[in-house]
mmCIF file of C-alpha atoms in Angstrom:
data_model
loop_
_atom_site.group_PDB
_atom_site.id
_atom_site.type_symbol
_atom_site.label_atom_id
_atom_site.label_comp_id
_atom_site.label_asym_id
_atom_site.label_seq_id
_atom_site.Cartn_x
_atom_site.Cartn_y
_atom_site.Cartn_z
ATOM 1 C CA UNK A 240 -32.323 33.108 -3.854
ATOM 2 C CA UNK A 241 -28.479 34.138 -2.730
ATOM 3 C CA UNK A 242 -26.510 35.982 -5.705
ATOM 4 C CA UNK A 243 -23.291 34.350 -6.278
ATOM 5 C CA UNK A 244 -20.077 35.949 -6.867
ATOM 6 C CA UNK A 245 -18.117 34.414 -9.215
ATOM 7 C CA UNK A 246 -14.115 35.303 -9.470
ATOM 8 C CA UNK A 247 -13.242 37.614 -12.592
ATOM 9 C CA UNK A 248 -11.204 34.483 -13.978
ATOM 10 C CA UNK A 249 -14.043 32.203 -14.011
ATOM 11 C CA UNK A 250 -16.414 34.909 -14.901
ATOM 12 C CA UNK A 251 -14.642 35.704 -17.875
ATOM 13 C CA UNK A 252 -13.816 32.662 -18.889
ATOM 14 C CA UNK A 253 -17.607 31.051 -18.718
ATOM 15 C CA UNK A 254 -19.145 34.076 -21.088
ATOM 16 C CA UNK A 255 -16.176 33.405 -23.305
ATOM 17 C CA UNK A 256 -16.937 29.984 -23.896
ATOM 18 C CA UNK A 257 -20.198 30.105 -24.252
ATOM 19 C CA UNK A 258 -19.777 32.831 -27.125
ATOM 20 C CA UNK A 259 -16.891 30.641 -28.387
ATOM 21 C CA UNK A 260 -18.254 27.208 -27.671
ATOM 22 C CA UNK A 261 -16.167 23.669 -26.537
ATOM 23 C CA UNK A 262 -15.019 21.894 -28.882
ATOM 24 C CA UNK A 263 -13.527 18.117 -28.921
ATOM 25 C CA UNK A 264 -10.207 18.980 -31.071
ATOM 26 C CA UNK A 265 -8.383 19.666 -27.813
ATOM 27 C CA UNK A 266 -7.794 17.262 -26.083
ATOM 28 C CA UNK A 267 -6.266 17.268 -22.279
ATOM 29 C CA UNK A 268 -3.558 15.184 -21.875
ATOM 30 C CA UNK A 269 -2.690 16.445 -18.239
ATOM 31 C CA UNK A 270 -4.047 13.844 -15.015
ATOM 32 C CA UNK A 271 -6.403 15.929 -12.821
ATOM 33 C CA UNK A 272 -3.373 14.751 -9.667
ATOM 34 C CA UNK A 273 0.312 15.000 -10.029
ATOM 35 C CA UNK A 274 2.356 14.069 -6.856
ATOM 36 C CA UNK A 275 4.420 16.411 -5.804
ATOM 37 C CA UNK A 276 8.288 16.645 -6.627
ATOM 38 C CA UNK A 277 11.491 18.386 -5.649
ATOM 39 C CA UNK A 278 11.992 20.834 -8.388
ATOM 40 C CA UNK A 279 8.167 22.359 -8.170
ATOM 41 C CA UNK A 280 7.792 22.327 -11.749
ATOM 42 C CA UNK A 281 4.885 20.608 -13.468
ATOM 43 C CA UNK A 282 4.136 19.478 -17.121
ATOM 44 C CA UNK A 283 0.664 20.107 -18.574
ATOM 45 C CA UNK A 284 0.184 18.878 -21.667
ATOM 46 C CA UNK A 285 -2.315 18.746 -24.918
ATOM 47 C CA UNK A 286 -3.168 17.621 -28.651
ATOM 48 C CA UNK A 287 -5.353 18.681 -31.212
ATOM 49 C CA UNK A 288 -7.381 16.452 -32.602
ATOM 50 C CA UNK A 289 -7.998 17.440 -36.366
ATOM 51 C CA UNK A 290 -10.770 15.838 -36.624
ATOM 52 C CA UNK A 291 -11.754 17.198 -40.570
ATOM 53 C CA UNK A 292 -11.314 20.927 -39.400
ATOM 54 C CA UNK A 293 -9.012 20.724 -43.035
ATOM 55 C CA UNK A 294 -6.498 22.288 -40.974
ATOM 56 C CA UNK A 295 -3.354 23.933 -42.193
ATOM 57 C CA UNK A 296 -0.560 21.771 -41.914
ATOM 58 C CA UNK A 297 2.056 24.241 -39.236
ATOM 59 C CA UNK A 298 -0.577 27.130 -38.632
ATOM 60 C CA UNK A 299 -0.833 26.019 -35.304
ATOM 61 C CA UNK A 300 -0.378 27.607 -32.221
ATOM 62 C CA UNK A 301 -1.405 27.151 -28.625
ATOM 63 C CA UNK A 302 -1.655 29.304 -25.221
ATOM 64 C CA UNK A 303 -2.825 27.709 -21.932
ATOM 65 C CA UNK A 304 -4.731 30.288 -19.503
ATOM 66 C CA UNK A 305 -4.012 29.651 -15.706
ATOM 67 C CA UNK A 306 -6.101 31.766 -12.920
ATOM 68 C CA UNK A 307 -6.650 34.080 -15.962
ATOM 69 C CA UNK A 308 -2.371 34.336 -16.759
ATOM 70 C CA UNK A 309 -1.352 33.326 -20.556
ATOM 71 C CA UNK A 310 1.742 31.515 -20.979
ATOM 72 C CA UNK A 311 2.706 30.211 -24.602
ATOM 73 C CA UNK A 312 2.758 26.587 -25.101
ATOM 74 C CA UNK A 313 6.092 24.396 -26.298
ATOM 75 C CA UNK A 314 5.276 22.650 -29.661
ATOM 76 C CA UNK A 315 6.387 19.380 -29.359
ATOM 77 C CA UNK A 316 4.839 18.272 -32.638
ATOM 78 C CA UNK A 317 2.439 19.469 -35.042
ATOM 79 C CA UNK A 318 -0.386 18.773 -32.870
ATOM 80 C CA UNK A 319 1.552 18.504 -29.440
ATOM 81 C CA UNK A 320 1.792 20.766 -27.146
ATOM 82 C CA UNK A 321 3.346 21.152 -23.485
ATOM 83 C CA UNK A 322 3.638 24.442 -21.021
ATOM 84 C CA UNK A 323 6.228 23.443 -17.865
ATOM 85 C CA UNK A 324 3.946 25.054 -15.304
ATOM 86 C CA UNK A 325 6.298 26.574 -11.821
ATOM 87 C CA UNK A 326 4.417 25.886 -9.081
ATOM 88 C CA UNK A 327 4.675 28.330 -5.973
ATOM 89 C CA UNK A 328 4.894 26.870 -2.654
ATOM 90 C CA UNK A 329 1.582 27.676 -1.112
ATOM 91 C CA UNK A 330 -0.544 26.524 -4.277
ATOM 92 C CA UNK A 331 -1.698 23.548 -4.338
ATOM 93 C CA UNK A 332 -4.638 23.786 -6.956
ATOM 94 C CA UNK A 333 -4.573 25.880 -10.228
ATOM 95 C CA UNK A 334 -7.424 26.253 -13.056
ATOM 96 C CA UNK A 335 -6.677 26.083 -16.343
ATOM 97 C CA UNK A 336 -7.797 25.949 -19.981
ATOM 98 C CA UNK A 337 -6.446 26.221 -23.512
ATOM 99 C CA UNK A 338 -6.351 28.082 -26.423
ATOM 100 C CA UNK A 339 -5.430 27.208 -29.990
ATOM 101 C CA UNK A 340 -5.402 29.387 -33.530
ATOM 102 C CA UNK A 341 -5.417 27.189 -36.272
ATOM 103 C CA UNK A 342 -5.494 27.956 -40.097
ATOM 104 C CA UNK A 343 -8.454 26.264 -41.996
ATOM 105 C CA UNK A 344 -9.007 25.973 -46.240
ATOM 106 C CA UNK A 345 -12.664 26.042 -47.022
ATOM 107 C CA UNK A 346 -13.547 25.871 -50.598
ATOM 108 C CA UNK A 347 -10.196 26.827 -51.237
ATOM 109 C CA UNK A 348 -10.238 30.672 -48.907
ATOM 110 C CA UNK A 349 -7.988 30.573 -45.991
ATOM 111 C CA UNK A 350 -9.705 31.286 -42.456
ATOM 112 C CA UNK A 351 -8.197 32.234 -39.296
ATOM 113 C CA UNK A 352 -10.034 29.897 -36.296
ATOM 114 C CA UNK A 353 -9.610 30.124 -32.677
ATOM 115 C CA UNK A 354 -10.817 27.429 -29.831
ATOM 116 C CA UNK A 355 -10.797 27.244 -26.415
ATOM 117 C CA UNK A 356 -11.347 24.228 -23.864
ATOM 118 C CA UNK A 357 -13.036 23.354 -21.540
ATOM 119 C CA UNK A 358 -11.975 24.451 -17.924
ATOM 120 C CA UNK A 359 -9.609 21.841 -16.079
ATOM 121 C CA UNK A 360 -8.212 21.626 -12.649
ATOM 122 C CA UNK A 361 -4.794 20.701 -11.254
ATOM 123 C CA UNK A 362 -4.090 19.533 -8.176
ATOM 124 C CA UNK A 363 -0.222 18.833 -6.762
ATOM 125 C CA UNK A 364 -0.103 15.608 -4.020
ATOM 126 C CA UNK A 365 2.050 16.496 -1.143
ATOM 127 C CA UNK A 366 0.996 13.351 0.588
ATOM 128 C CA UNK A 367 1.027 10.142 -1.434
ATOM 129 C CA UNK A 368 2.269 5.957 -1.316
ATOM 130 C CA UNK A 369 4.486 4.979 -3.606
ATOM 131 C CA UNK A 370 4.131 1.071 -2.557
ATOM 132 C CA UNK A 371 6.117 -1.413 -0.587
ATOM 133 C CA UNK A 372 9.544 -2.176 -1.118
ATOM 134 C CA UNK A 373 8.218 -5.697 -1.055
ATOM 135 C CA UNK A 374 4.712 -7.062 -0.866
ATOM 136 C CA UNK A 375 5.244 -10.219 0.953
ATOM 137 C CA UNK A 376 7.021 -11.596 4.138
ATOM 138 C CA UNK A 377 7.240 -13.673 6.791
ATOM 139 C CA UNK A 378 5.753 -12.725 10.749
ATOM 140 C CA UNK A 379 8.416 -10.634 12.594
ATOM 141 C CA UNK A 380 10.186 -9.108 9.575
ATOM 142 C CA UNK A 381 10.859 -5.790 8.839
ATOM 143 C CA UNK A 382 9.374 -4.373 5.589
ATOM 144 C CA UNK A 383 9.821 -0.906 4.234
ATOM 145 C CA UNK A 384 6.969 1.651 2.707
ATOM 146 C CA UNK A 385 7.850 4.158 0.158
ATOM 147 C CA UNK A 386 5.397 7.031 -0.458
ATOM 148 C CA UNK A 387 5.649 11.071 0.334
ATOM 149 C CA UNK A 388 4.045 13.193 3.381
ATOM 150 C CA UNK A 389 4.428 10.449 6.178
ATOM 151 C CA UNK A 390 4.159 12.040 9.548
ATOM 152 C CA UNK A 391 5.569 10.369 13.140
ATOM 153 C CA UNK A 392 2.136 9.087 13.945
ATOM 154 C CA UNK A 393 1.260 7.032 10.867
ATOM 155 C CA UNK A 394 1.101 3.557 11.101
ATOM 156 C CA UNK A 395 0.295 0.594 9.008
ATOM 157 C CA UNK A 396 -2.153 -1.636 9.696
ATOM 158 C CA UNK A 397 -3.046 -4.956 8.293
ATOM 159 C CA UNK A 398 -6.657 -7.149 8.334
ATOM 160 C CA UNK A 399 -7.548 -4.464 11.055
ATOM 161 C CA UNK A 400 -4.109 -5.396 13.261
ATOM 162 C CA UNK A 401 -1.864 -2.599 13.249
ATOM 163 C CA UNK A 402 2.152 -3.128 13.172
ATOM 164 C CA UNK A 403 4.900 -1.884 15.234
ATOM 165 C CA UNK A 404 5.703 1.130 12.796
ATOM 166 C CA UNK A 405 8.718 3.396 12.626
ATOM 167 C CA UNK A 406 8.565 6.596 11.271
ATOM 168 C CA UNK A 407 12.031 7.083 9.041
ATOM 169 C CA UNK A 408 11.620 9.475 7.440
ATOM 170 C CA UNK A 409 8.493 11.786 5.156
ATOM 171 C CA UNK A 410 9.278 9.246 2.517
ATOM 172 C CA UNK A 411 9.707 6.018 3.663
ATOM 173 C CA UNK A 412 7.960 4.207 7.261
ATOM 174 C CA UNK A 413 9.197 0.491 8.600
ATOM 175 C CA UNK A 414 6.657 -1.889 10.068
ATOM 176 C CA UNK A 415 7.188 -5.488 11.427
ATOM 177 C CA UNK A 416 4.908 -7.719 9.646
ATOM 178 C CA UNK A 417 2.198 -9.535 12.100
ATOM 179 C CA UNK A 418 1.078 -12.721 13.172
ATOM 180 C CA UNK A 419 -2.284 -13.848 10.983
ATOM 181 C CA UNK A 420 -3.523 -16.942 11.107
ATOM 182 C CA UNK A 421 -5.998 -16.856 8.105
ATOM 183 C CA UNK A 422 -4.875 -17.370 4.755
ATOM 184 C CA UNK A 423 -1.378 -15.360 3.283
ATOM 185 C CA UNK A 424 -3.258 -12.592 1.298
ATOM 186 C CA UNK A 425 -4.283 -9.761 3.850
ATOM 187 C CA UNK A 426 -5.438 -6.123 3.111
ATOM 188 C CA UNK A 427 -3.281 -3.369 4.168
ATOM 189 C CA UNK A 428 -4.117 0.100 4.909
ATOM 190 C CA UNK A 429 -2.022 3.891 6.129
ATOM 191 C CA UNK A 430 -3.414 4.885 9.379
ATOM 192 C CA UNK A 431 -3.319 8.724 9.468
ATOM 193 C CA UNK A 432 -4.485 11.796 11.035
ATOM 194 C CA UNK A 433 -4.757 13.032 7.795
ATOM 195 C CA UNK A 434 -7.058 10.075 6.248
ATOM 196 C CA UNK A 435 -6.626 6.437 5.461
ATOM 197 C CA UNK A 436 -4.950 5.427 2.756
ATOM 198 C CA UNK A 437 -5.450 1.677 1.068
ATOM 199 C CA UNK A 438 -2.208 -0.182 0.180
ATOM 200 C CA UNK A 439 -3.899 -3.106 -1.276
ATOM 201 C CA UNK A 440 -2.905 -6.759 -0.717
ATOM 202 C CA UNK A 441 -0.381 -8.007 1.392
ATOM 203 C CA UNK A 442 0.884 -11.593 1.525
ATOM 204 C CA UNK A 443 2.085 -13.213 4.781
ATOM 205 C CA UNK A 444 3.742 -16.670 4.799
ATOM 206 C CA UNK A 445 3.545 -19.053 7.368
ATOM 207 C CA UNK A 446 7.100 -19.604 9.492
ATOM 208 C CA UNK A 447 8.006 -23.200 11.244
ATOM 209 C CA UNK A 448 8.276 -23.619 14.405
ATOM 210 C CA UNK A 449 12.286 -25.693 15.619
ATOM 211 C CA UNK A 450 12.737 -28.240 17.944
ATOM 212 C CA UNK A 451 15.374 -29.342 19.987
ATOM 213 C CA UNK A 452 14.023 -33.201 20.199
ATOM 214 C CA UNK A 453 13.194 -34.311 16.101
ATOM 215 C CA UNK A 454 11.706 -37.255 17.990
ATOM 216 C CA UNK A 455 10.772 -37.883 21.817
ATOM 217 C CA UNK A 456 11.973 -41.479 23.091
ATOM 218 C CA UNK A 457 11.088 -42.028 26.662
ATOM 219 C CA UNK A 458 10.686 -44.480 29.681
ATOM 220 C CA UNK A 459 7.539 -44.127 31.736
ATOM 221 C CA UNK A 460 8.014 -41.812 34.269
ATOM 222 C CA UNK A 461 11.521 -40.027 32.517
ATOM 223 C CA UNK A 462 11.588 -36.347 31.860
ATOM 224 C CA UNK A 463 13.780 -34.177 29.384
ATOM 225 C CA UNK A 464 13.488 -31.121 28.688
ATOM 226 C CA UNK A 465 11.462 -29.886 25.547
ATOM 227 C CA UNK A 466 12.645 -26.701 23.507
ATOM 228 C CA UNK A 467 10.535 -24.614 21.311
ATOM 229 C CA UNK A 468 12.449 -21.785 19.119
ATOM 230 C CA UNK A 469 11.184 -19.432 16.483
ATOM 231 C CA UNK A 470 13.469 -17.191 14.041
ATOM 232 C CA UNK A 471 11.920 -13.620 15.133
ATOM 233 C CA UNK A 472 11.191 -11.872 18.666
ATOM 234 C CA UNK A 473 7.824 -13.009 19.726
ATOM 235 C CA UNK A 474 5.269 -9.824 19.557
ATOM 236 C CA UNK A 475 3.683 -7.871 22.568
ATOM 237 C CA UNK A 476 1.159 -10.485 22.967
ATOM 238 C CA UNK A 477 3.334 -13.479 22.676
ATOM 239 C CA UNK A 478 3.174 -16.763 21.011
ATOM 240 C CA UNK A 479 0.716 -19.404 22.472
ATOM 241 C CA UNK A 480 1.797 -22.865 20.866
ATOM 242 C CA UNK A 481 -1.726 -25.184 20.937
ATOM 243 C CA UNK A 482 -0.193 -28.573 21.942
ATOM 244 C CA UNK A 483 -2.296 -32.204 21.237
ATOM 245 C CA UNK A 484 -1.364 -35.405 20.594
ATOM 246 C CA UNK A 485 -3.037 -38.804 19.928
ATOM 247 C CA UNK A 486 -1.379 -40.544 22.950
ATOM 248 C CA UNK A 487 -2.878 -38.214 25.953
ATOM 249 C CA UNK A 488 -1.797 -40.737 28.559
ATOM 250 C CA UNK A 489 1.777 -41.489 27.506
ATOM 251 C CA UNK A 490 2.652 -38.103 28.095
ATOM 252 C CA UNK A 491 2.589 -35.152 30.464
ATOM 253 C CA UNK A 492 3.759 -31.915 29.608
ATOM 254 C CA UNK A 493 2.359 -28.331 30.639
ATOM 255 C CA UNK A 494 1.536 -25.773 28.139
ATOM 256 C CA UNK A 495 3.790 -23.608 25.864
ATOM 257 C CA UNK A 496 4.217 -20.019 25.522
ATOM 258 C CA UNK A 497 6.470 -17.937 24.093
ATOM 259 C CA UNK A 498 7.119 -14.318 25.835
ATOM 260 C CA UNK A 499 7.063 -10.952 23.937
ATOM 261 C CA UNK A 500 10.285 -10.254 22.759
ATOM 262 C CA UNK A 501 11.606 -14.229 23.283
ATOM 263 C CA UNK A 502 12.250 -16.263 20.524
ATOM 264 C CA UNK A 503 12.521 -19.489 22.983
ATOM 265 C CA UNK A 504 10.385 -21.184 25.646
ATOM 266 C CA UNK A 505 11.054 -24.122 27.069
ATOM 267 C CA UNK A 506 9.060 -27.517 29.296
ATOM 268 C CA UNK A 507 9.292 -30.306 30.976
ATOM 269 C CA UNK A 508 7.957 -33.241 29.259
ATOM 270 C CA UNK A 509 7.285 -36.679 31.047
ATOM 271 C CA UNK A 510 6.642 -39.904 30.151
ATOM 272 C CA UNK A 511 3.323 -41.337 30.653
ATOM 273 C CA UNK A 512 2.104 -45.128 29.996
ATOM 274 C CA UNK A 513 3.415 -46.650 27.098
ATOM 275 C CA UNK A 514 2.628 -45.736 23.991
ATOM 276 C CA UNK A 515 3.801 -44.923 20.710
ATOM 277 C CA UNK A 516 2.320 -41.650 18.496
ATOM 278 C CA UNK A 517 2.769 -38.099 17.578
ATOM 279 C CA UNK A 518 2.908 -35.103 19.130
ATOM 280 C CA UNK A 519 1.689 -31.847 17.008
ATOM 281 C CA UNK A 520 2.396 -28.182 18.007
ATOM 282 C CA UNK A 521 0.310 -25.529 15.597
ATOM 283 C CA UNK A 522 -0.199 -21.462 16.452
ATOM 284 C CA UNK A 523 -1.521 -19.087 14.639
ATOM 285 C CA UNK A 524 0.725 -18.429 10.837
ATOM 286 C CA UNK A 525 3.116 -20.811 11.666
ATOM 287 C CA UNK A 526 3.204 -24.769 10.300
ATOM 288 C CA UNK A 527 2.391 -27.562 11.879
ATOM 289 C CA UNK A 528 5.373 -29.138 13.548
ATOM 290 C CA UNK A 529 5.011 -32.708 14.379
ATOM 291 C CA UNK A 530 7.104 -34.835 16.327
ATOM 292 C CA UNK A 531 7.074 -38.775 16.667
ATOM 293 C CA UNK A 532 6.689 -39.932 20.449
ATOM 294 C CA UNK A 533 7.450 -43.363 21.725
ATOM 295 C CA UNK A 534 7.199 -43.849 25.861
ATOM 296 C CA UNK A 535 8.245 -47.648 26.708
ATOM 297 C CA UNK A 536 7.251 -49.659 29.937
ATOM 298 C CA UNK A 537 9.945 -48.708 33.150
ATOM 299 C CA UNK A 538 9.212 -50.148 36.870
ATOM 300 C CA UNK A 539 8.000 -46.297 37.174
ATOM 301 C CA UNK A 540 4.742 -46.622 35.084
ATOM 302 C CA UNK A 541 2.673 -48.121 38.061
ATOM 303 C CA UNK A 542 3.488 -44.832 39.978
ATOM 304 C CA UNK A 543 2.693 -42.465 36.816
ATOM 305 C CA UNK A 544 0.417 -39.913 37.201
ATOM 306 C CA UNK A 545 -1.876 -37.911 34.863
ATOM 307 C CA UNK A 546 -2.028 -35.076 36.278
ATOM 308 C CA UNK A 547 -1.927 -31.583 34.410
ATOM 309 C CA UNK A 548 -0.390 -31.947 31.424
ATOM 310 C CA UNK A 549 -1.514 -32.224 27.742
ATOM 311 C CA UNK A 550 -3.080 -36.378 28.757
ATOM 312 C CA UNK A 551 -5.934 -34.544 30.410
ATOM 313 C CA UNK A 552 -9.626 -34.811 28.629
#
């Protein structure tokens, strides 16, 4: 079996304690994480818990012991007590513990009492997420994230998709919300070099698509020209718009697809035989957007033809 060296400060303090013992009237009031901040100072904090020790009211006093230095604790009541701890700029982890003298009355002598604590640890966050400056929005707008330690290669990534991201600054990123088609509550995550972090849920609501035609009124064999807009730049990958109706043969129209970084595409649509119906464009997180279609009887419909066009089966 390896000896192991323990450091003098944790040395001294175990075979102290266990001569002293641990005992439940202090209480830690200090979270074992404290994000970092500009001034480099820290609060720890602690109470005493009475807890029928009969103590004398005021003969409290309190020391906290970090990497073996004793600083005298601020009494902030009569069991309170708080040290403002100055962090230097390489440490990020300190040990610490507490003690307290007390005054006791026990059939009616005065005795002087001392207990320690328990050992704690500190640790100061240098890298952390505040939250989003809004948890919601629509695809193709810009949504900021507040937090601490961001770095140039972060990005944020949501249901496994990750956004166009742009590094501000340490404390704040900007990311484009995505395109998801399932549901409007979608986990979000930091993607770092440095480790993941989660950023719980984000909600995504669906966008419409705009038409220049709010109906389509046409002879057999006529053409106009059919105009699809969105309100945002259309991602890398583009918008496909899935086009059906439940007239296939009164009208002929080739596909529709948006181009990254369009917010417009545009088609020829043609009528077919007559017919009267609807005509439904749907993509991925956007609405439904359908559009009445009626295509009436011209001398043109005998030389119609169904060619490529959304009338195919």
């Amino acid at each position: 079996m390896k000896n192991v060296k323990l450091p003098l400060f944790i040395f001294l303090y175990v075979i102290t304690l266990v001569a002293s013992g641990c005992n439940s009237m202090i209480r830690n009031n200090t979270p074992s994480q404290i994000p970092q901040n500009g001034s480099e100072v820290y609060t720890i904090a602690m109470s005493i818990n009475p807890n029928g020790t009969y103590l004398i009211p005021n003969s409290c006093s309190a020391h906290i012991v970090i990497d073996g230095e004793i600083h005298k604790m601020d009494k902030n009541s009569d069991f309170e007590y708080s040290y403002d701890y100055a962090r230097s700029a390489d440490q990020h982890r300190v040990n610490y513990y507490y003690e307290v003298d007390y005054k006791r009355k026990v059939n009616g002598n005065v005795r002087e009492k001392s207990k320690r604590s328990k050992l704690y640890g500190l640790t100061i966050v240098n890298r952390y997420v505040v939250g989003f400056e809004s948890n919601r929005g629509i695809p193709g707008s810009r949504v900021t994230l507040l937090g601490r330690g961001f770095e140039r290669d972060d990005y944020v990534e949501i249901d496994g998709v990750p956004c166009e991201t742009t590094f501000v600054s340490p404390n704040s990123l900007s990311f484009v919300v995505p395109i998801l088609g399932r549901g409007n509550r979608h986990h979000a995550k930091l993607v770092s070099d440095n480790g993941d972090i989660g950023l719980g849920v984000f909600h995504i609501d669906r966008v419409s698509f705009h038409s220049n035609l709010s109906n389509i009124n046409l002879e057999s064999g006529e053409k106009q020209i059919f105009v699809i807009t969105i309100d945002f730049d259309a991602p890398q990958e583009g918008i496909a718009i899935d086009v059906t109706t439940n007239i296939p043969d009164s009208i002929i129209m080739k596909d529709i697809f948006i181009p990254a970084g369009a917010r417009s595409a545009s088609v020829v649509i043609q009528g077919g035989f007559a017919g009267s119906g609807m005509l439904y464009l749907t993509a991925a997180g956007f609405e439904e957007l359908k559009i009445p279609v009626e295509v009436i009887s011209s001398n043109e419909e005998t030389n119609v033809t169904i060619d490529d066009g959304i009338g195919d089966d």
